[in-house]
mmCIF file of C-alpha atoms in Angstrom:
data_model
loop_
_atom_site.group_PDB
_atom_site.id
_atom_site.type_symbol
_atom_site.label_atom_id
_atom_site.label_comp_id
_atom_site.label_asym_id
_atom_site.label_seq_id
_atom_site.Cartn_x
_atom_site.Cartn_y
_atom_site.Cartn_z
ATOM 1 C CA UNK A 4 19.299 2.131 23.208
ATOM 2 C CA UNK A 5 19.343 -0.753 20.682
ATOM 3 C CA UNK A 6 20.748 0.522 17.316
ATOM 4 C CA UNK A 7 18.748 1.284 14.850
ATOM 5 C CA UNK A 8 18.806 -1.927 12.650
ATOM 6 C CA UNK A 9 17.649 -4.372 15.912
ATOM 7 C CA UNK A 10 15.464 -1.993 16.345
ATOM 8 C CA UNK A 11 13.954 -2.302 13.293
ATOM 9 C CA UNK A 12 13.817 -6.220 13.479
ATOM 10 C CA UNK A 13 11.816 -5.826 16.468
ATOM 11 C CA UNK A 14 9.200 -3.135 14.782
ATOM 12 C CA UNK A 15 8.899 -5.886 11.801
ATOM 13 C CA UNK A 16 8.222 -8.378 14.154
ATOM 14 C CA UNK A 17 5.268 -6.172 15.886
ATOM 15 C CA UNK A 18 4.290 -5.309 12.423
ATOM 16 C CA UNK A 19 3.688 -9.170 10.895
ATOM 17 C CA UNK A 20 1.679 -9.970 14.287
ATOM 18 C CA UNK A 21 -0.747 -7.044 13.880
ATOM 19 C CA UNK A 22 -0.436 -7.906 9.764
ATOM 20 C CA UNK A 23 -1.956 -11.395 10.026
ATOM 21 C CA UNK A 24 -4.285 -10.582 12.621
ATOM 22 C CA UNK A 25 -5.442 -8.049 9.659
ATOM 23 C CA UNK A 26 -4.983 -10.230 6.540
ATOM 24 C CA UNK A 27 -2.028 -12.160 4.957
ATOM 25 C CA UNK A 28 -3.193 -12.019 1.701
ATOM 26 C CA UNK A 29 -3.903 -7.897 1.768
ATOM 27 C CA UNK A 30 -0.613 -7.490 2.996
ATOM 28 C CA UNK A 31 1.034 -9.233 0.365
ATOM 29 C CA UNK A 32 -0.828 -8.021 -2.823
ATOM 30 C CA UNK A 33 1.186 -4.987 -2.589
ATOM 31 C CA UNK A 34 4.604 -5.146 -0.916
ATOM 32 C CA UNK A 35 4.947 -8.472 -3.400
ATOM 33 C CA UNK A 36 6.855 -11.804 -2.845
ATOM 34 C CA UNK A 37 10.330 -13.476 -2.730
ATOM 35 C CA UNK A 38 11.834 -16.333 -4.203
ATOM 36 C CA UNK A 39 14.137 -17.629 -6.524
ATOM 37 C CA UNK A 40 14.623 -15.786 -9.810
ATOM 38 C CA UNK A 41 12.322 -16.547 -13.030
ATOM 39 C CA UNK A 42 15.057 -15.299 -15.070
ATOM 40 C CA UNK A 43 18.627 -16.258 -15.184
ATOM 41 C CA UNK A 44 20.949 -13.799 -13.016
ATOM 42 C CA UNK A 45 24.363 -13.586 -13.282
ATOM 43 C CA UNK A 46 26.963 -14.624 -10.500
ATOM 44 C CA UNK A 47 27.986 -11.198 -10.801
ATOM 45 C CA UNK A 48 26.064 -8.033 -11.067
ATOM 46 C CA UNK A 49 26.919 -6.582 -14.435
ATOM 47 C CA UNK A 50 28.145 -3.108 -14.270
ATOM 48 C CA UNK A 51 25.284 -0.568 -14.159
ATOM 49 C CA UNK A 52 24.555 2.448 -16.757
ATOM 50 C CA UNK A 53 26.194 5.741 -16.309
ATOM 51 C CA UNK A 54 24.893 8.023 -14.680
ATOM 52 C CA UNK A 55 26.321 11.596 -14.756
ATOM 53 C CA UNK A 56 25.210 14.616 -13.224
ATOM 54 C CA UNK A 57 21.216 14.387 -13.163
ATOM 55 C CA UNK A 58 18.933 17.822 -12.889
ATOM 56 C CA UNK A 59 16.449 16.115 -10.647
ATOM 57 C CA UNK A 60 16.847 12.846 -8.825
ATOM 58 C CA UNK A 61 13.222 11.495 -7.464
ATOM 59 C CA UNK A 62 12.980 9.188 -4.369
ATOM 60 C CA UNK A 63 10.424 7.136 -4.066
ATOM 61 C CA UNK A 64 10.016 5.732 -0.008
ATOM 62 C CA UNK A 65 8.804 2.609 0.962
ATOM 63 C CA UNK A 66 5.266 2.474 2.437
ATOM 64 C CA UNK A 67 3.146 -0.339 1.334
ATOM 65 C CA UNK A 68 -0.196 0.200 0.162
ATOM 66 C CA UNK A 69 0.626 3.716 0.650
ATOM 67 C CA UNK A 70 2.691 3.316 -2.545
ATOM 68 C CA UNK A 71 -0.041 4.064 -4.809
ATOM 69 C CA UNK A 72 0.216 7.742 -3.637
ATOM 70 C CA UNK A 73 3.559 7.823 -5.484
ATOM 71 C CA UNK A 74 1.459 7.481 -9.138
ATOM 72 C CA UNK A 75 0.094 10.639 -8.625
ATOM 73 C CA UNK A 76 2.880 12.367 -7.875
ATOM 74 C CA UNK A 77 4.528 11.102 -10.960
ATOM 75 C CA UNK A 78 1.632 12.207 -12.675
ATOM 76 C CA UNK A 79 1.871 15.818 -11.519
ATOM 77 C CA UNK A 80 5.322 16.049 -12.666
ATOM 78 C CA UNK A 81 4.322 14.839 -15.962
ATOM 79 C CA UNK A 82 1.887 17.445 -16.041
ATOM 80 C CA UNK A 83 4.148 20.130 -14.932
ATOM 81 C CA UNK A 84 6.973 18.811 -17.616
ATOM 82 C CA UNK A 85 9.284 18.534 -14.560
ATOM 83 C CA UNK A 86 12.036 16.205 -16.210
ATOM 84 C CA UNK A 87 13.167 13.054 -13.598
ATOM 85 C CA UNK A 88 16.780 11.904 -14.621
ATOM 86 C CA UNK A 89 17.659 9.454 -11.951
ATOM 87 C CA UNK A 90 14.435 7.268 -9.972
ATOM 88 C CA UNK A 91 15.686 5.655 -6.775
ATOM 89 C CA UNK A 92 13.241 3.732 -5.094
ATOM 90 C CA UNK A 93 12.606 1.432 -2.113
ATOM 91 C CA UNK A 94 10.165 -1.521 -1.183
ATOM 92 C CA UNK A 95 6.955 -0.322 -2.895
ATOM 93 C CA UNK A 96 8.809 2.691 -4.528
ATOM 94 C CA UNK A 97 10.804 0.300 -5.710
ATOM 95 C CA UNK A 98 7.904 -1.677 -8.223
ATOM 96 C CA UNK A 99 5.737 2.002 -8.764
ATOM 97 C CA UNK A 100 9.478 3.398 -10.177
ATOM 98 C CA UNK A 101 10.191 0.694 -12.085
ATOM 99 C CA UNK A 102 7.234 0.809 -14.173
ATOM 100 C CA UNK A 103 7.393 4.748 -14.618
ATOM 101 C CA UNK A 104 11.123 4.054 -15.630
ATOM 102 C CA UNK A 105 10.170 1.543 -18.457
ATOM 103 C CA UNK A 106 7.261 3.392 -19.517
ATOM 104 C CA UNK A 107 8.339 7.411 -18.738
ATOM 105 C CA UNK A 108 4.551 7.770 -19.336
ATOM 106 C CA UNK A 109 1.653 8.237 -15.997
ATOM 107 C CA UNK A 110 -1.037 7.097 -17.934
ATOM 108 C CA UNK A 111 0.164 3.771 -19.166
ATOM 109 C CA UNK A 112 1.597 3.236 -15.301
ATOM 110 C CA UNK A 113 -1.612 4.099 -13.945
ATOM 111 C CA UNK A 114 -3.663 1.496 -16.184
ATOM 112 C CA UNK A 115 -1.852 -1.360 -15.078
ATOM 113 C CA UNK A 116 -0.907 -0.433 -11.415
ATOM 114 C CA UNK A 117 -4.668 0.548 -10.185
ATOM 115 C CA UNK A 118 -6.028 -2.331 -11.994
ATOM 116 C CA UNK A 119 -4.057 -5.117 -10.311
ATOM 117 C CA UNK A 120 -5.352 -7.406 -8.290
ATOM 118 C CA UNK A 121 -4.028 -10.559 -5.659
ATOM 119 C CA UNK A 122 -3.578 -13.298 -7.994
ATOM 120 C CA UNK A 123 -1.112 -10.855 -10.256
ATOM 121 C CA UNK A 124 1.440 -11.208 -7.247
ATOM 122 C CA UNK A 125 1.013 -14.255 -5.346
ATOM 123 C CA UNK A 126 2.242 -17.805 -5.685
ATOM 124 C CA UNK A 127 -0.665 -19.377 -3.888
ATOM 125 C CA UNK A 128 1.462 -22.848 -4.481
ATOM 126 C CA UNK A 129 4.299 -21.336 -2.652
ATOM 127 C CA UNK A 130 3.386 -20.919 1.263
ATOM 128 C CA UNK A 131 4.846 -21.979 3.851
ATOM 129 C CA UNK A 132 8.716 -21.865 2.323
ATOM 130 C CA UNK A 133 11.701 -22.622 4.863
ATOM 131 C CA UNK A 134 12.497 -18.701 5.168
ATOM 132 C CA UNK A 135 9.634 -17.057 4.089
ATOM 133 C CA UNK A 136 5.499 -17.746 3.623
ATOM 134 C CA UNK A 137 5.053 -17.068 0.208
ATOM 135 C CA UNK A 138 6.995 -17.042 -2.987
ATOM 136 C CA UNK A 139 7.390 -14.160 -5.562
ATOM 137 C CA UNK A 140 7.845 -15.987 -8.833
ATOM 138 C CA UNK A 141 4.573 -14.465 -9.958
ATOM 139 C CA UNK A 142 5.306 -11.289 -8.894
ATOM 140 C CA UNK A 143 8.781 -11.531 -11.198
ATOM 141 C CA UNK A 144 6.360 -12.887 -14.160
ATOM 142 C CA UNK A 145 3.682 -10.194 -13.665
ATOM 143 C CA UNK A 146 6.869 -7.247 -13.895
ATOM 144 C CA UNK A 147 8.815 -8.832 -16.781
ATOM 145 C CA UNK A 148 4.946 -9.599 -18.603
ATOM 146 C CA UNK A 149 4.058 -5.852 -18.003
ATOM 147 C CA UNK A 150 7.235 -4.052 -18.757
ATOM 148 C CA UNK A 151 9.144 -3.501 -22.082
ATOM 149 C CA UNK A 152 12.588 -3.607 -20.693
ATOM 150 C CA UNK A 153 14.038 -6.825 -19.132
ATOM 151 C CA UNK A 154 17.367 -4.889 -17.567
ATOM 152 C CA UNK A 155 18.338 -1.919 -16.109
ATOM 153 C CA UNK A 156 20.496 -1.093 -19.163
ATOM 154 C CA UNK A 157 17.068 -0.755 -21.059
ATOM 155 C CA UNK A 158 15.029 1.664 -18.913
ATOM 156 C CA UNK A 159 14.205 4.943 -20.477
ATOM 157 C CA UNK A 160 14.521 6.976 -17.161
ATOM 158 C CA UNK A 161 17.799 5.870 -14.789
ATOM 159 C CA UNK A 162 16.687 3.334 -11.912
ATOM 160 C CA UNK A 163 18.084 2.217 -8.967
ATOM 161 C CA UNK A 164 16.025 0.134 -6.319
ATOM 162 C CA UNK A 165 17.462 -1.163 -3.154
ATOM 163 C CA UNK A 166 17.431 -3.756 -1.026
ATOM 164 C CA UNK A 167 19.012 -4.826 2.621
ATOM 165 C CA UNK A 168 22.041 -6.772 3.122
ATOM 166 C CA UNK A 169 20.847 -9.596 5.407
ATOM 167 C CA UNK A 170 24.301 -10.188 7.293
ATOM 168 C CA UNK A 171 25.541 -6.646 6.707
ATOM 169 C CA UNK A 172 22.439 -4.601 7.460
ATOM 170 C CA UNK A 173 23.595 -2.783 5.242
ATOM 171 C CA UNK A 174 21.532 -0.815 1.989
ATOM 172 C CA UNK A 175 22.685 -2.088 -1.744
ATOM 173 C CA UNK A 176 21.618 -0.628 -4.648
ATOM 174 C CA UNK A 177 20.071 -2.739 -7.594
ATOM 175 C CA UNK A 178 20.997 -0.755 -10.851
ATOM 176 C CA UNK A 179 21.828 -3.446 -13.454
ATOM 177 C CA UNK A 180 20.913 -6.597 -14.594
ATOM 178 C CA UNK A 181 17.571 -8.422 -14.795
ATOM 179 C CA UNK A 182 14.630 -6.089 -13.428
ATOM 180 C CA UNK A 183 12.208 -8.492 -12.008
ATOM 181 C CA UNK A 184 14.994 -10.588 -9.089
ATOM 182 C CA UNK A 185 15.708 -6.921 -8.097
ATOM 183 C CA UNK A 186 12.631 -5.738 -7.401
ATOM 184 C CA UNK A 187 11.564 -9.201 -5.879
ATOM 185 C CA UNK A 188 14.694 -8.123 -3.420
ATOM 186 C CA UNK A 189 13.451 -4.758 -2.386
ATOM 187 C CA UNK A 190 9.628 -5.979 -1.308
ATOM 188 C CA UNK A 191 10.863 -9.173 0.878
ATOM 189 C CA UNK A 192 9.714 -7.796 4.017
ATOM 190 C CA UNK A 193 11.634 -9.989 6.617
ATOM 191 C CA UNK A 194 9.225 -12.693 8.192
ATOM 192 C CA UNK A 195 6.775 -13.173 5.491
ATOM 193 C CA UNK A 196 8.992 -12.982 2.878
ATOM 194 C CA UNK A 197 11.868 -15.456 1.761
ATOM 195 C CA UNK A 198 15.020 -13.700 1.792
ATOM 196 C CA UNK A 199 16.454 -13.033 -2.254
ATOM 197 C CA UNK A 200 19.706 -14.239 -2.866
ATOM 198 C CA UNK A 201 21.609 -11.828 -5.590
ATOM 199 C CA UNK A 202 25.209 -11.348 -6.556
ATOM 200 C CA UNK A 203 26.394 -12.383 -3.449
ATOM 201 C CA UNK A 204 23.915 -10.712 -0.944
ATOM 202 C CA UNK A 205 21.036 -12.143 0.779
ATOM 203 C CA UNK A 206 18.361 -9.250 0.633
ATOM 204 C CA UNK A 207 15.434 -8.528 2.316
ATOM 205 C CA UNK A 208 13.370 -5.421 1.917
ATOM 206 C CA UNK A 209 14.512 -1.934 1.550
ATOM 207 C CA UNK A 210 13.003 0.062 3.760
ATOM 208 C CA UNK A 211 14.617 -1.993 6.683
ATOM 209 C CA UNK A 212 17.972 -0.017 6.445
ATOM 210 C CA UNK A 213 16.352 3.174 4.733
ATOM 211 C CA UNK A 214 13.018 3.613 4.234
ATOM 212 C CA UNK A 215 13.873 7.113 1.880
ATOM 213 C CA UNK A 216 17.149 6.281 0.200
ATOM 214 C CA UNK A 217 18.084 10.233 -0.066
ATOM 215 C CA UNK A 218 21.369 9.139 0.495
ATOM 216 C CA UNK A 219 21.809 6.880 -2.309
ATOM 217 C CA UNK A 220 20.321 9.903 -4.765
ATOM 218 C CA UNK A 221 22.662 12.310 -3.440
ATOM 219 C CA UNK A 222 25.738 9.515 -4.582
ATOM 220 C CA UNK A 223 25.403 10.660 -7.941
ATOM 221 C CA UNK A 224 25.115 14.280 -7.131
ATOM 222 C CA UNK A 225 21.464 15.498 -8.920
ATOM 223 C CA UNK A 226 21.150 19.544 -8.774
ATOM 224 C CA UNK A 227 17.882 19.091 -6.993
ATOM 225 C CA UNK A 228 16.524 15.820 -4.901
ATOM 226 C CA UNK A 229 13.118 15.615 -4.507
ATOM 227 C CA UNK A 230 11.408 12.772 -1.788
ATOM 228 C CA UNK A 231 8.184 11.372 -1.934
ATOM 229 C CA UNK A 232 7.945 10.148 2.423
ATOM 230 C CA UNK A 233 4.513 7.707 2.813
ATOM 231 C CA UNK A 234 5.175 7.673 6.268
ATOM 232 C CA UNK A 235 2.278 8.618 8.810
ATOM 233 C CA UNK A 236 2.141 10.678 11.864
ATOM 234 C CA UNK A 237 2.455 8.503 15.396
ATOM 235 C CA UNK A 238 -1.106 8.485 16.719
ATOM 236 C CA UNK A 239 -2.571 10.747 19.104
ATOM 237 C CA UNK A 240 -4.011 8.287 21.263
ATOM 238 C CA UNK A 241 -1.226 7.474 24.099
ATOM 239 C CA UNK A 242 -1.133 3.694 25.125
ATOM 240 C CA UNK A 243 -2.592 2.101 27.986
ATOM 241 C CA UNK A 244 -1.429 -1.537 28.117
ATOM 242 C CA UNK A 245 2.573 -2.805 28.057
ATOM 243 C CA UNK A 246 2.005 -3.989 24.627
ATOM 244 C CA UNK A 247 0.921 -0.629 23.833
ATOM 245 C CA UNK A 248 3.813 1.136 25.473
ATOM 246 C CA UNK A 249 6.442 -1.279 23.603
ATOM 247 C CA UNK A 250 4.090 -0.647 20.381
ATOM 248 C CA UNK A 251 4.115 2.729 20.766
ATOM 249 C CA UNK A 252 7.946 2.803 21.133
ATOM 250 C CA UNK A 253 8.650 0.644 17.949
ATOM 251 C CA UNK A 254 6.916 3.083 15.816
ATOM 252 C CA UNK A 255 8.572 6.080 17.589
ATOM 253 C CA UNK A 256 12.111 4.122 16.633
ATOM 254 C CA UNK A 257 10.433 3.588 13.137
ATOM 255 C CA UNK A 258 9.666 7.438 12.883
ATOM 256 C CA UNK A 259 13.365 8.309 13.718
ATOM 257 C CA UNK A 260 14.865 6.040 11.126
ATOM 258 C CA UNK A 261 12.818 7.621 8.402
ATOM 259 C CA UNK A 262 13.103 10.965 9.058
ATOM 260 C CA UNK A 263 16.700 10.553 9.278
ATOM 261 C CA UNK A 264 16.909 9.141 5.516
ATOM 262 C CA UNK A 265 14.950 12.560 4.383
ATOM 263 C CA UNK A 266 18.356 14.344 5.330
ATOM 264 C CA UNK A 267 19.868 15.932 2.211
ATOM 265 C CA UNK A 268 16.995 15.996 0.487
ATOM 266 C CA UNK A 269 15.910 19.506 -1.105
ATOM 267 C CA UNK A 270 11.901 19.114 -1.224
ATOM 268 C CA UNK A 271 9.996 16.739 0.678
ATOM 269 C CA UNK A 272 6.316 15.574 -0.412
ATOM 270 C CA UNK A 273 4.126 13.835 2.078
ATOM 271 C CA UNK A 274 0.531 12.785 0.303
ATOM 272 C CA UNK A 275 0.114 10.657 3.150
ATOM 273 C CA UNK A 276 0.051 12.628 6.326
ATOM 274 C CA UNK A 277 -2.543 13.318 8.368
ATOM 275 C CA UNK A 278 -4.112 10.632 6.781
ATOM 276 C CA UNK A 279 -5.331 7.272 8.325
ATOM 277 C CA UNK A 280 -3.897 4.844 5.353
ATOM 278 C CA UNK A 281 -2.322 2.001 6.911
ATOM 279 C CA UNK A 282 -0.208 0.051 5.485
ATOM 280 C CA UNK A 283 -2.471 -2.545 4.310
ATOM 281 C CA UNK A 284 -5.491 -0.242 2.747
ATOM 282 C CA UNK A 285 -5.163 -1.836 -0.516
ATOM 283 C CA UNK A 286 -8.662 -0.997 -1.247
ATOM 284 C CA UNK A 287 -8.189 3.238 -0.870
ATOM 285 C CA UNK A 288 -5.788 2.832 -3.898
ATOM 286 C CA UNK A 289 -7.374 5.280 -5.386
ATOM 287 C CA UNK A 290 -7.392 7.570 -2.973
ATOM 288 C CA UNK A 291 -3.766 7.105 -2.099
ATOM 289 C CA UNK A 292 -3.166 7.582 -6.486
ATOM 290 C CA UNK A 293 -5.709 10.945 -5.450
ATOM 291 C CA UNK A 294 -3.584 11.943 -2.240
ATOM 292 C CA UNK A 295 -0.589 11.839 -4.425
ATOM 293 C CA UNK A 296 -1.350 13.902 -7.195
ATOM 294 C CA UNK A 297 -2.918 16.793 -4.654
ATOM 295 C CA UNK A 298 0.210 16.390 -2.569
ATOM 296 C CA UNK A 299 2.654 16.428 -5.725
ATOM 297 C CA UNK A 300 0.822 19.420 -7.990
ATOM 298 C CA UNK A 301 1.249 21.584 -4.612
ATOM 299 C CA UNK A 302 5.358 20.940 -4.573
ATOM 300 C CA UNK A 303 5.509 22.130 -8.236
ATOM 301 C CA UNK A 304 6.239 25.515 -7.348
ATOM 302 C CA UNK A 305 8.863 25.070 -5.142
ATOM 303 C CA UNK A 306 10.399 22.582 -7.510
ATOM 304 C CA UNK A 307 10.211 24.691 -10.213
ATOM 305 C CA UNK A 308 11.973 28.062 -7.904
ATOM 306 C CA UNK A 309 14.849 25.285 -7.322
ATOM 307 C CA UNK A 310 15.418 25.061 -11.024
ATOM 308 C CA UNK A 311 14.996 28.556 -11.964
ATOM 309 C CA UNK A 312 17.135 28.969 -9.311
ATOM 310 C CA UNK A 313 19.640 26.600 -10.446
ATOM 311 C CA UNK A 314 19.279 28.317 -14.040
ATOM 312 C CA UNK A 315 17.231 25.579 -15.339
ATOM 313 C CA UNK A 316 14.052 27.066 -16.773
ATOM 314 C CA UNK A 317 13.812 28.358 -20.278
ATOM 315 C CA UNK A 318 12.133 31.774 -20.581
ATOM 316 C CA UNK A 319 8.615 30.147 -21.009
ATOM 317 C CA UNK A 320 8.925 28.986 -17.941
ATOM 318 C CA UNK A 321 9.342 24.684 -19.243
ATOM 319 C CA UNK A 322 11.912 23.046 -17.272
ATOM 320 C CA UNK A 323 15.109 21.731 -19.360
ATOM 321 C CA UNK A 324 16.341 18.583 -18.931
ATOM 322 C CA UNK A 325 19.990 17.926 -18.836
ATOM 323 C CA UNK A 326 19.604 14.731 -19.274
ATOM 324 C CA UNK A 327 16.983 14.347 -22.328
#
């Protein structure tokens, strides 16, 4: 059996055939662009914030359009007063995190994310590059134009996206330095998207080596890890072609890999299946934002058992944050 990162090369490869048959421009508006940096980057990735012993780490999974699901489930923590101390999040958890890091606030997240549009991301100068279609230095301008802090260092919530070593195939966290060449890193879906070169890694999306990064969360050793998967159910419709066989296959490899990045994680929230969202519905983003709360307000309980569990929960019943 090919190992899991060929493997994954080959679903990306099905994936950007069916993608332009669909729309290059839809696909792009929310997994965003790469190119070089609009802000200066060191040679060296400065060393990132501490980050000791969080109550609650949150992972945010990579998904596409799907990402807009993750809003509302920040939004139902907000509404629960469920503290997040460490975000980690990947491809389009990776830009929805970000902006809840700066901002710590649903409402102010919401405004800007489910009113953007195509020209907000794409470099319509910019296609056709060597390694890549389209460029991302509008996606880097519309992040460092919308958020207040230009580094990791200045978040108000700890951050970490991540991205996938090129050569290595290996995952790399992003946790310090400028925001916007990071996050341009973890959305450069191989194929469509030039590669991002950064302290010494060439980086493409990532979701190609985890599409949950429980595993980076659990590094830091959080009390409780909560995931948010946007992955969908394989269909119920068997194949009846060869391409639909070797289809068929990719996604079942593609299913694999992410549930195996779930491992470790103590509560799982899935807004998204059972649903019929592909990756591309850019234009059910509010139903996705809708999906997410629903799915989100109904893992409060069990999030909030954890922490009483865990000796967490005053005696009205608010969560504490250790880290305020």
């Amino acid at each position: 059996m090919l190992d899991m990162v060929q493997s994954y090369h080959l679903c990306c490869t099905a994936n950007v055939l069916r993608a332009i048959s669909i729309s290059l421009a839809c696909f792009v508006v929310l997994l965003g662009c790469a190119t070089r940096s609009e802000v200066p980057v060191p040679a060296v990735a400065p060393p990132p914030p501490p980050i000791t012993s969080p109550q609650l780490a949150l992972v945010l999974g990579s998904g596409g359009a799907r990402g807009y699901a993750h809003l509302g489930v920040l939004q139902a923590f907000e509404e629960a007063d469920i503290p997040i101390d460490l975000i980690v999040g990947s491809s389009a958890g990776s830009v929805i995190g970000v902006f809840y890091a700066d901002k710590a606030n649903s409402e102010e997240v919401n405004e800007i994310m489910l009113n953007t549009g195509f020209s907000d991301f794409v470099d319509l100068d910019a296609f056709f590059l060597p390694r890549g279609f389209i460029g991302g230095s509008r996606l880097q301008r519309f992040i460092t134009q919308n958020i207040e802090a230009k580094t990791f260092e200045e978040l108000k919530i700890h951050f970490i996206a991540t991205g996938t070593d090129l050569e290595t195939g290996e995952s790399v966290e992003l946790n310090s330095g400028p925001i916007a060449p990071a996050i341009n890193a973890s959305v450069a879906l191989p194929g469509l998207l030039k590669p991002v070169e950064l302290y010494g890694h060439e980086l493409i999306d990532g979701g190609v080596a985890e599409p949950n990064p429980v595993r980076i969360a659990k590094r830091y050793n959080p009390q409780i890890t909560v995931a948010v998967d946007l992955a969908q159910d394989l269909s119920e419709t068997m194949p009846r072609t060869a391409r639909g066989v070797y289809s068929r296959a990719i996604d079942i490899i593609w299913a694999q890999l992410n549930e195996r990045t779930l491992e470790g994680a103590d509560v799982v929230i899935r807004p998204t299946r059972g649903s019929n969202y592909g990756t591309f519905a850019i234009s059910s983003q509010d139903a996705l934002y809708r999906s997410g709360l629903e799915a989100g307000r109904a893992s409060v309980p069990a999030i909030r058992a954890l922490l009483e569990k865990r000796g967490n929960v005053d005696q009205v019943g608010k969560v504490v944050s250790v880290n305020p």
